[in-house]
Amino acid sequence: FRLNIEGLLVYFPYDYIYPEQYSYMLELKRTLDAKGHGVLEMPSGTGKTISLLSLIVAYQKVVEELRKLMDYYAKQTGVKNDFLALALSSRKNLCIHPEVSSLRFGKEVDGKCHSLTASYIRAQHHSNPSQPVCQFFEEFDAVGRQVPIPPGIYNLDDLKDFGRRKGWCPYFLARYAILHANIVVYSYHYLLDPKIADLVSKELAKKSVVVFDEAHNIDNVCIDSMSVNITRRTLDRCQTNVETLQNTISRIKETDAAKLREEYRRLVEGLKEANVARETDIYLSNPVLPDEILQEAVPGSIRTAEHFVGFIKRFLEYLKARLRIHHVVQESAPQFLKDIYEKVCIDRKPLRFCAERLRSLLRTLEIADIADFSAITLISHFATLVSTYSKGFTIIIEPFEDRTPTIANPVLHFSCMDPSIAIKPVFGRFQSVIITSGTLSPLDIYPRILDFRPVTMASFTMTLARTCLCPLIVGRGNDQVAMTSKFETREDFAVIRNYGNLLLEMSAIVPDGIVAFFTSYIYMENIVASWYEQGILENIQRNKLIFIETQDAAETSMALEKYQEACENGRGAILLSVARGKVSEGIDFVHHFGRAVIMFGVPYVYTQSRILKARLEYLRDQFQIRENDFLTFDAMRHAAQCVGRAIRGKTDYGLMIFADKRYARADKRGKLPRWIQEHLTDGSLNLTIDETVQLSKHFLRQMAQPFRREDQLGLSLLTLEQLQSEDMLQKIAQIAQQA
Amino acid sequence: MGARTDKWRSGIKQIIIIIMDDQGCPRCKTTKYRNPSLKLMVNVCGHTLCESCVEMLFVRGSGNCVQCNTPLRKSNFRVQLFEDPAIDKEVEIRKKVLKIYNKREFDFYTLKEYNDYLEQVEDIVFNLTNNIDVERTKQMMEQYQRDNKDIIQRNKAKLTREQEELEELLLQEQQGSEQRRLETLQEEQRQLQAKRKNKQALLDELEISKLPAAVLLAQHKDRASQLETQIEKQKQNVKPANIFSTGIMMGQTVSLASVSRVEEVLYVYQPLCIDTYGPPVPELDQLGRLGYLNHVRTASPQDQAGGYTSGLACHRAVQDAFSGLFPS
């Protein structure tokens, strides 16, 4: 039905609307009107994504209409919407070439694709038809560009179908179609990772609205996209790369010296490559560089191919020498640069151009199989990053892993500590950036660590016809021993036994599925082992089957499947999993798949990691965020993410049991999302196991009563008429809490 | 049988790889694997020898390389830093070359010239490392050294601009960490003091006050929690010691390249011409002759001591009187 939101006509696809959805759209509209950025938190399962899309679609149309000065309504009531929305993914997911798509790893697919579509390969194909090329790409290149993709909504399979029908390559089609699309859906990396963003998202208009959905982990994604890890293996592979380069250069010099001369001439003149024309070649993009550098010519010391290879060699040998250490070294980028100058006479400037220069060389040498050159590319990215950014990065060289201090396995972590570096271009470039997720509390920390000024920050609660979630904080066992996963007491026999008892008691009263989260794999292993010894596991298995998440993805998905089967047929099951693991991030346990979530302990990160320590220090110095605040914030967002798995909508219900006495403290409790906090009364703090069981029994019995749509209507579910009533609008205004 | 042979073979292969991988002395065949304390040395020719072999072969202080027969000196042996001895050699050469070719970016007018120069340097290093045209290149270097004696001497102590930036950054880092350390130290002390004071106050109150102890304890607790929140940071600026008062870094070099001349018309003086709208005023030295001075007070010797003459005042008075006499 149609909604009028502050003068904007929004088409909403369902007959009923939740009050918070209306409120959410209201806030979103204000953000877009103010042309600013926003941070919005709304509980999962309350229709966040649909509200988002409805409003933005409506908005785009208005913008478009205004520009064209055409009659808005005539078009809307007309036959069809001329709307193009598509999803974009990697070559691996979109390739329809019979040989290439059969490859298993993304890297292989990319390499193979490149070896079939690069411009010089295609040029060779012209003179020598036996040279294989990808017919899908040829077809697309010949006609696909002129004929626009018909409007509609395309997911990955639709794109592939369309490509098959037309004989066009879906990947390049999608990349090209982005320019005309009204809505593009893709992974964060296409926008944040500087290596990819440059070629995929460069052409997006400034007026585009960027929405990061499920963005509670956005800072980690930003950091990952800018960090580089180099091991001894990387260096060895890089060494082979260098040798290949050297051989190719000397071969080309004998056969086709003009090519190298041509490249050299181009570099001397400092011409930027005409990169628009040859999209298939721009494969190795450079990390974000200041513009003035990109305009400048490549420094003379790495202009010729031989000199550049010599330069890379020196850099490589230097890294090798650095990796041969026996103790941990931590240094800043300037320190590293100074040392590298003293040891191998490498200046900062040529380092900065390293990625760019390598790209040019690889193209000149016409090396088709680029997949093998990932090592040297990585090294060149590292060189460019380390010389470009003097702040916000740290270099940590560890001779061995913490867990195996006897086995030498040196790693160089070039770690980004400032998530704002990666996301800055996004905020700067686009008019409105919306960050939204079910768990963003405390809201004010995101603008701080991402370094931007939002115009709206709002947290929405769930309007409920019945309290369908029941958060409980269990602090003690029946023997009054405090329950906590604190480091000092986590090996304590009594704590482990109490955790076991809690799970045992719950398994007896909760129907169908229970999901239990531990703080780490090791902790889970220890606890399960001692439960086994104490016989607790055996008792639990009388009530429900037990499945365990492991680090192996295949094993885990198997366990999940069987868990669901057991829930389905009424046997009931328990899934033991790990916070920050795969289950906690991506899997929903709707209805009977998760009637209770138990969070054993507070999921703090492994605080002894040096990278984390460096990051905490940086946060303290740059953003005035204390270590403890950040650690707690991080732990609580993961805890909230875990327990949020069970409630996926208003008809759903579930217990949320926090089994650690530390949750009762104000600093932890205050960092939970508002929609959980609301239901956390003083009566549900610091309970014993007995009390928990009593409360849970009561809650479950209440929830098991039949619940119909009519019960919801008018309270948490609205028709259009109800929405337009005056007192409802007032109520709605209270839903959003401005932070 | 076949499988076992394969396994055996691959085992052997692995061992061979380990040996190949491991660096060793080409003369005595000792490897790092067998002798972990093995120290490999490199000389100017880029070939390795272990420390004991060097001691043995170069007892007299000089000798020839075992592999390439280049005459070498013992004093030129260095500990091998890199896995590839060629890099050691190259770096050695490069350092030597860079000592002579030490022009900086600001010695050139355009970036292009500088880049050409950089490439030339790179060429020289490349030739020397790979033994191409060694004689000619060396001659070239000597020639250059003779031609550019002054510049080389002058640039010796200077850093490139980028290095300067780096040094500055490092300094900032150091100062930052030092400042933070001081801050936290002060903070801790302040907190400690405040807590001690609070405790003392409680004891005193318990001694004197008539209120029940429970109330006092509660008050104390309140105060303590307030204290925790109250403690504020007072940033203290640590003055950096190596910045001139102008804010320029000590040791920072300023570009000495001659400023390019700006061609423009020179300034020519033109005497001032004032239209007074009155009769012409007599010159200062003619005032006496024309009799104007008879009507003013003559200057006393005291007045004249300061350089005053009666003519000055008179001249100004006449100027004032004449100007504007003819209405325009």
Short mmCIF file of N, CA and C in Angstrom, two decimals, chain A residues 232 236 239 264 268 296-304 306-307 310-311 313-314 317-318 320-321 324 332-335 337-338 341-350 352 390-391 617 620-622 624, chain B residues 21 23 32 80-87 90-91 94-95 98 104-105 111-112 114-124 126 159-163 165-167 169-170 172-173 176 180 184 233 235:
data_model
loop_
_atom_site.label_atom_id
_atom_site.label_comp_id
_atom_site.label_asym_id
_atom_site.label_seq_id
_atom_site.Cartn_x
_atom_site.Cartn_y
_atom_site.Cartn_z
N ARG A 232 56.78 -16.32 5.40
CA ARG A 232 57.94 -16.79 4.68
C ARG A 232 57.52 -17.39 3.33
N ASP A 236 58.79 -16.61 -0.46
CA ASP A 236 59.35 -17.61 -1.37
C ASP A 236 58.64 -17.59 -2.71
N GLN A 239 59.67 -14.70 -4.62
CA GLN A 239 60.98 -14.93 -5.22
C GLN A 239 60.84 -15.59 -6.59
N TYR A 264 58.60 2.34 -21.35
CA TYR A 264 59.55 3.26 -20.74
C TYR A 264 59.21 4.70 -21.11
N VAL A 268 58.27 7.75 -18.65
CA VAL A 268 59.05 8.99 -18.61
C VAL A 268 58.14 10.19 -18.70
N GLU A 296 51.82 12.35 -10.72
CA GLU A 296 53.26 12.51 -10.93
C GLU A 296 53.83 11.34 -11.73
N ALA A 297 55.00 11.58 -12.32
CA ALA A 297 55.64 10.52 -13.08
C ALA A 297 56.33 9.55 -12.13
N VAL A 298 56.51 8.34 -12.62
CA VAL A 298 57.21 7.33 -11.83
C VAL A 298 58.66 7.77 -11.63
N PRO A 299 59.20 7.65 -10.42
CA PRO A 299 60.57 8.11 -10.20
C PRO A 299 61.58 7.37 -11.07
N GLY A 300 62.66 8.07 -11.39
CA GLY A 300 63.63 7.55 -12.34
C GLY A 300 64.29 6.25 -11.94
N SER A 301 64.36 6.01 -10.63
CA SER A 301 65.12 4.84 -10.19
C SER A 301 64.40 3.53 -10.51
N ILE A 302 63.13 3.55 -10.77
CA ILE A 302 62.46 2.29 -11.10
C ILE A 302 61.78 2.38 -12.47
N ARG A 303 62.33 3.22 -13.35
CA ARG A 303 61.67 3.41 -14.62
C ARG A 303 61.88 2.24 -15.58
N THR A 304 63.11 1.80 -15.68
CA THR A 304 63.32 0.69 -16.61
C THR A 304 62.98 -0.62 -15.92
N GLU A 306 64.48 -3.54 -15.79
CA GLU A 306 65.54 -4.21 -15.02
C GLU A 306 65.72 -3.55 -13.67
N HIS A 307 65.74 -2.24 -13.69
CA HIS A 307 65.94 -1.54 -12.43
C HIS A 307 64.82 -1.86 -11.45
N GLY A 310 65.31 -5.23 -10.03
CA GLY A 310 66.37 -5.16 -9.02
C GLY A 310 65.86 -4.54 -7.73
N PHE A 311 65.03 -3.55 -7.89
CA PHE A 311 64.45 -2.86 -6.74
C PHE A 311 63.58 -3.80 -5.92
N LYS A 313 63.78 -6.97 -5.88
CA LYS A 313 64.66 -7.99 -5.31
C LYS A 313 65.24 -7.52 -3.99
N ARG A 314 65.71 -6.27 -4.03
CA ARG A 314 66.30 -5.74 -2.80
C ARG A 314 65.26 -5.68 -1.69
N GLU A 317 64.66 -9.17 -0.39
CA GLU A 317 65.73 -9.68 0.46
C GLU A 317 65.72 -8.99 1.81
N TYR A 318 65.37 -7.72 1.78
CA TYR A 318 65.28 -6.99 3.04
C TYR A 318 64.20 -7.60 3.92
N LYS A 320 63.07 -10.58 3.81
CA LYS A 320 63.53 -11.89 4.27
C LYS A 320 64.43 -11.75 5.48
N ALA A 321 65.34 -10.78 5.37
CA ALA A 321 66.26 -10.58 6.50
C ALA A 321 65.49 -10.17 7.74
N ARG A 324 63.94 -13.00 9.61
CA ARG A 324 64.82 -13.93 10.32
C ARG A 324 65.12 -13.38 11.70
N SER A 332 56.79 1.43 13.89
CA SER A 332 55.86 2.24 13.10
C SER A 332 56.37 2.32 11.67
N ALA A 333 55.52 2.84 10.80
CA ALA A 333 55.91 2.93 9.39
C ALA A 333 57.15 3.80 9.18
N PRO A 334 57.26 4.98 9.82
CA PRO A 334 58.49 5.75 9.63
C PRO A 334 59.75 5.02 10.07
N GLN A 335 59.64 4.30 11.17
CA GLN A 335 60.81 3.53 11.61
C GLN A 335 61.22 2.51 10.56
N LEU A 337 60.65 2.65 7.37
CA LEU A 337 61.20 3.32 6.20
C LEU A 337 62.64 3.75 6.44
N LYS A 338 62.89 4.20 7.64
CA LYS A 338 64.24 4.64 7.95
C LYS A 338 65.21 3.45 7.89
N TYR A 341 65.96 2.31 4.42
CA TYR A 341 66.90 3.16 3.71
C TYR A 341 68.33 2.86 4.15
N GLU A 342 68.49 2.65 5.43
CA GLU A 342 69.84 2.37 5.92
C GLU A 342 70.36 1.03 5.43
N LYS A 343 69.47 0.04 5.37
CA LYS A 343 69.92 -1.31 5.03
C LYS A 343 70.10 -1.51 3.53
N VAL A 344 69.13 -1.11 2.74
CA VAL A 344 69.22 -1.40 1.32
C VAL A 344 69.05 -0.17 0.44
N CYS A 345 69.16 1.02 1.02
CA CYS A 345 69.10 2.25 0.24
C CYS A 345 67.83 2.36 -0.60
N ILE A 346 66.70 2.08 -0.01
CA ILE A 346 65.45 2.27 -0.75
C ILE A 346 64.76 3.50 -0.22
N ASP A 347 64.48 4.42 -1.12
CA ASP A 347 63.83 5.65 -0.72
C ASP A 347 62.33 5.44 -0.59
N ARG A 348 61.70 6.46 -0.03
CA ARG A 348 60.27 6.34 0.20
C ARG A 348 59.47 6.46 -1.10
N LYS A 349 59.97 7.32 -1.95
CA LYS A 349 59.17 7.63 -3.13
C LYS A 349 59.00 6.45 -4.08
N PRO A 350 60.09 5.79 -4.48
CA PRO A 350 59.88 4.64 -5.36
C PRO A 350 59.01 3.56 -4.70
N ARG A 352 56.53 4.06 -2.89
CA ARG A 352 55.15 4.48 -3.03
C ARG A 352 54.59 4.12 -4.40
N SER A 390 51.78 7.24 7.20
CA SER A 390 52.72 7.21 8.31
C SER A 390 51.98 7.04 9.62
N LYS A 391 50.70 7.22 9.59
CA LYS A 391 49.92 7.10 10.83
C LYS A 391 48.83 6.07 10.66
N GLU A 617 45.85 0.72 21.84
CA GLU A 617 46.68 1.87 22.16
C GLU A 617 46.35 3.03 21.22
N ARG A 620 43.13 4.66 22.04
CA ARG A 620 43.22 5.50 23.22
C ARG A 620 43.85 6.84 22.86
N ASP A 621 44.92 6.78 22.07
CA ASP A 621 45.64 8.02 21.77
C ASP A 621 44.89 8.90 20.79
N GLN A 622 44.29 8.27 19.79
CA GLN A 622 43.71 9.08 18.73
C GLN A 622 42.25 9.44 18.99
N GLN A 624 40.56 8.84 22.03
CA GLN A 624 40.21 8.92 23.45
C GLN A 624 39.17 7.87 23.85
N ASP B 21 68.33 -25.41 0.44
CA ASP B 21 67.77 -24.21 1.01
C ASP B 21 68.73 -23.57 1.99
N GLN B 23 71.93 -22.23 3.73
CA GLN B 23 73.12 -21.59 3.19
C GLN B 23 74.36 -22.27 3.74
N LYS B 32 74.58 -24.03 7.63
CA LYS B 32 73.93 -23.50 8.84
C LYS B 32 73.27 -24.61 9.63
N GLN B 80 77.35 -11.46 5.97
CA GLN B 80 76.28 -11.49 4.97
C GLN B 80 74.94 -11.23 5.64
N LEU B 81 74.27 -10.20 5.16
CA LEU B 81 72.98 -9.83 5.77
C LEU B 81 71.83 -10.53 5.08
N PHE B 82 71.95 -10.68 3.76
CA PHE B 82 70.82 -11.17 2.98
C PHE B 82 71.07 -12.57 2.49
N GLU B 83 69.99 -13.20 2.10
CA GLU B 83 70.12 -14.58 1.64
C GLU B 83 70.88 -14.64 0.33
N ASP B 84 70.64 -13.66 -0.50
CA ASP B 84 71.29 -13.63 -1.80
C ASP B 84 72.54 -12.73 -1.69
N PRO B 85 73.73 -13.33 -1.78
CA PRO B 85 74.93 -12.51 -1.59
C PRO B 85 75.04 -11.40 -2.64
N ALA B 86 74.39 -11.58 -3.78
CA ALA B 86 74.44 -10.55 -4.81
C ALA B 86 73.84 -9.24 -4.28
N ILE B 87 72.83 -9.37 -3.44
CA ILE B 87 72.20 -8.17 -2.88
C ILE B 87 73.18 -7.47 -1.95
N GLU B 90 75.42 -5.62 -4.10
CA GLU B 90 74.79 -4.47 -4.72
C GLU B 90 74.64 -3.32 -3.73
N VAL B 91 74.22 -3.68 -2.51
CA VAL B 91 74.01 -2.64 -1.51
C VAL B 91 75.33 -1.95 -1.19
N ARG B 94 76.07 0.26 -4.04
CA ARG B 94 75.11 1.36 -4.06
C ARG B 94 75.49 2.43 -3.05
N LYS B 95 75.88 1.97 -1.87
CA LYS B 95 76.23 2.95 -0.85
C LYS B 95 77.42 3.79 -1.31
N LEU B 98 76.22 6.18 -4.04
CA LEU B 98 75.36 7.25 -3.52
C LEU B 98 76.16 8.29 -2.75
N ARG B 104 70.45 16.27 -4.56
CA ARG B 104 69.09 16.17 -4.02
C ARG B 104 68.10 16.74 -5.01
N GLU B 105 66.84 16.55 -4.70
CA GLU B 105 65.82 16.97 -5.65
C GLU B 105 65.88 18.47 -5.91
N LEU B 111 61.41 18.26 -12.22
CA LEU B 111 61.32 16.89 -11.73
C LEU B 111 61.87 15.91 -12.76
N LYS B 112 61.69 16.25 -14.02
CA LYS B 112 62.11 15.35 -15.08
C LYS B 112 63.63 15.19 -15.05
N TYR B 114 65.55 15.52 -12.53
CA TYR B 114 65.89 14.73 -11.36
C TYR B 114 65.66 13.25 -11.63
N ASN B 115 64.55 12.94 -12.28
CA ASN B 115 64.26 11.54 -12.58
C ASN B 115 65.29 10.96 -13.53
N ASP B 116 65.71 11.78 -14.51
CA ASP B 116 66.76 11.31 -15.43
C ASP B 116 68.04 11.01 -14.66
N TYR B 117 68.33 11.90 -13.73
CA TYR B 117 69.53 11.72 -12.92
C TYR B 117 69.44 10.43 -12.11
N LEU B 118 68.28 10.22 -11.52
CA LEU B 118 68.08 9.00 -10.72
C LEU B 118 68.30 7.76 -11.58
N GLU B 119 67.82 7.83 -12.80
CA GLU B 119 67.97 6.66 -13.65
C GLU B 119 69.43 6.43 -14.00
N GLN B 120 70.12 7.52 -14.19
CA GLN B 120 71.55 7.41 -14.51
C GLN B 120 72.28 6.72 -13.36
N VAL B 121 71.98 7.13 -12.13
CA VAL B 121 72.60 6.51 -10.97
C VAL B 121 72.29 5.03 -10.95
N GLU B 122 71.03 4.74 -11.22
CA GLU B 122 70.59 3.34 -11.19
C GLU B 122 71.37 2.54 -12.23
N ASP B 123 71.60 3.14 -13.39
CA ASP B 123 72.36 2.49 -14.45
C ASP B 123 73.76 2.15 -13.97
N ILE B 124 74.37 3.10 -13.31
CA ILE B 124 75.75 2.90 -12.85
C ILE B 124 75.80 1.73 -11.88
N PHE B 126 73.72 -0.66 -11.59
CA PHE B 126 73.39 -1.90 -12.30
C PHE B 126 74.62 -2.43 -13.02
N LEU B 159 70.22 15.72 4.26
CA LEU B 159 69.32 14.60 4.03
C LEU B 159 68.39 14.98 2.89
N THR B 160 67.83 13.98 2.27
CA THR B 160 66.84 14.31 1.26
C THR B 160 65.59 14.78 1.96
N ARG B 161 64.71 15.39 1.20
CA ARG B 161 63.52 15.95 1.82
C ARG B 161 62.70 14.87 2.49
N GLU B 162 62.62 13.73 1.81
CA GLU B 162 61.81 12.66 2.36
C GLU B 162 62.38 12.14 3.67
N GLN B 163 63.73 12.06 3.70
CA GLN B 163 64.34 11.59 4.94
C GLN B 163 64.06 12.57 6.07
N GLU B 165 61.46 14.43 6.37
CA GLU B 165 60.08 14.20 6.81
C GLU B 165 60.02 13.02 7.76
N LEU B 166 60.74 11.98 7.37
CA LEU B 166 60.75 10.77 8.19
C LEU B 166 61.27 11.07 9.58
N GLU B 167 62.41 11.78 9.60
CA GLU B 167 63.00 12.09 10.90
C GLU B 167 62.02 12.85 11.76
N LEU B 169 58.79 12.78 11.60
CA LEU B 169 57.73 11.88 12.07
C LEU B 169 58.21 11.06 13.26
N LEU B 170 59.43 10.55 13.12
CA LEU B 170 59.98 9.74 14.20
C LEU B 170 60.06 10.54 15.49
N GLN B 172 58.28 13.12 16.29
CA GLN B 172 56.93 13.33 16.82
C GLN B 172 56.48 12.11 17.60
N GLU B 173 56.74 10.95 17.02
CA GLU B 173 56.36 9.71 17.67
C GLU B 173 56.98 9.62 19.05
N GLY B 176 55.52 12.04 21.38
CA GLY B 176 54.17 11.61 21.74
C GLY B 176 54.20 10.54 22.82
N ARG B 180 52.87 10.80 26.64
CA ARG B 180 51.86 9.90 27.18
C ARG B 180 52.34 9.24 28.45
N THR B 184 50.44 9.52 32.01
CA THR B 184 49.90 8.41 32.79
C THR B 184 50.54 8.37 34.17
N LYS B 233 42.09 14.82 32.97
CA LYS B 233 43.44 14.90 32.42
C LYS B 233 43.83 16.36 32.18
N LYS B 235 46.51 18.19 30.20
CA LYS B 235 47.57 17.93 29.24
C LYS B 235 48.72 18.91 29.45
#
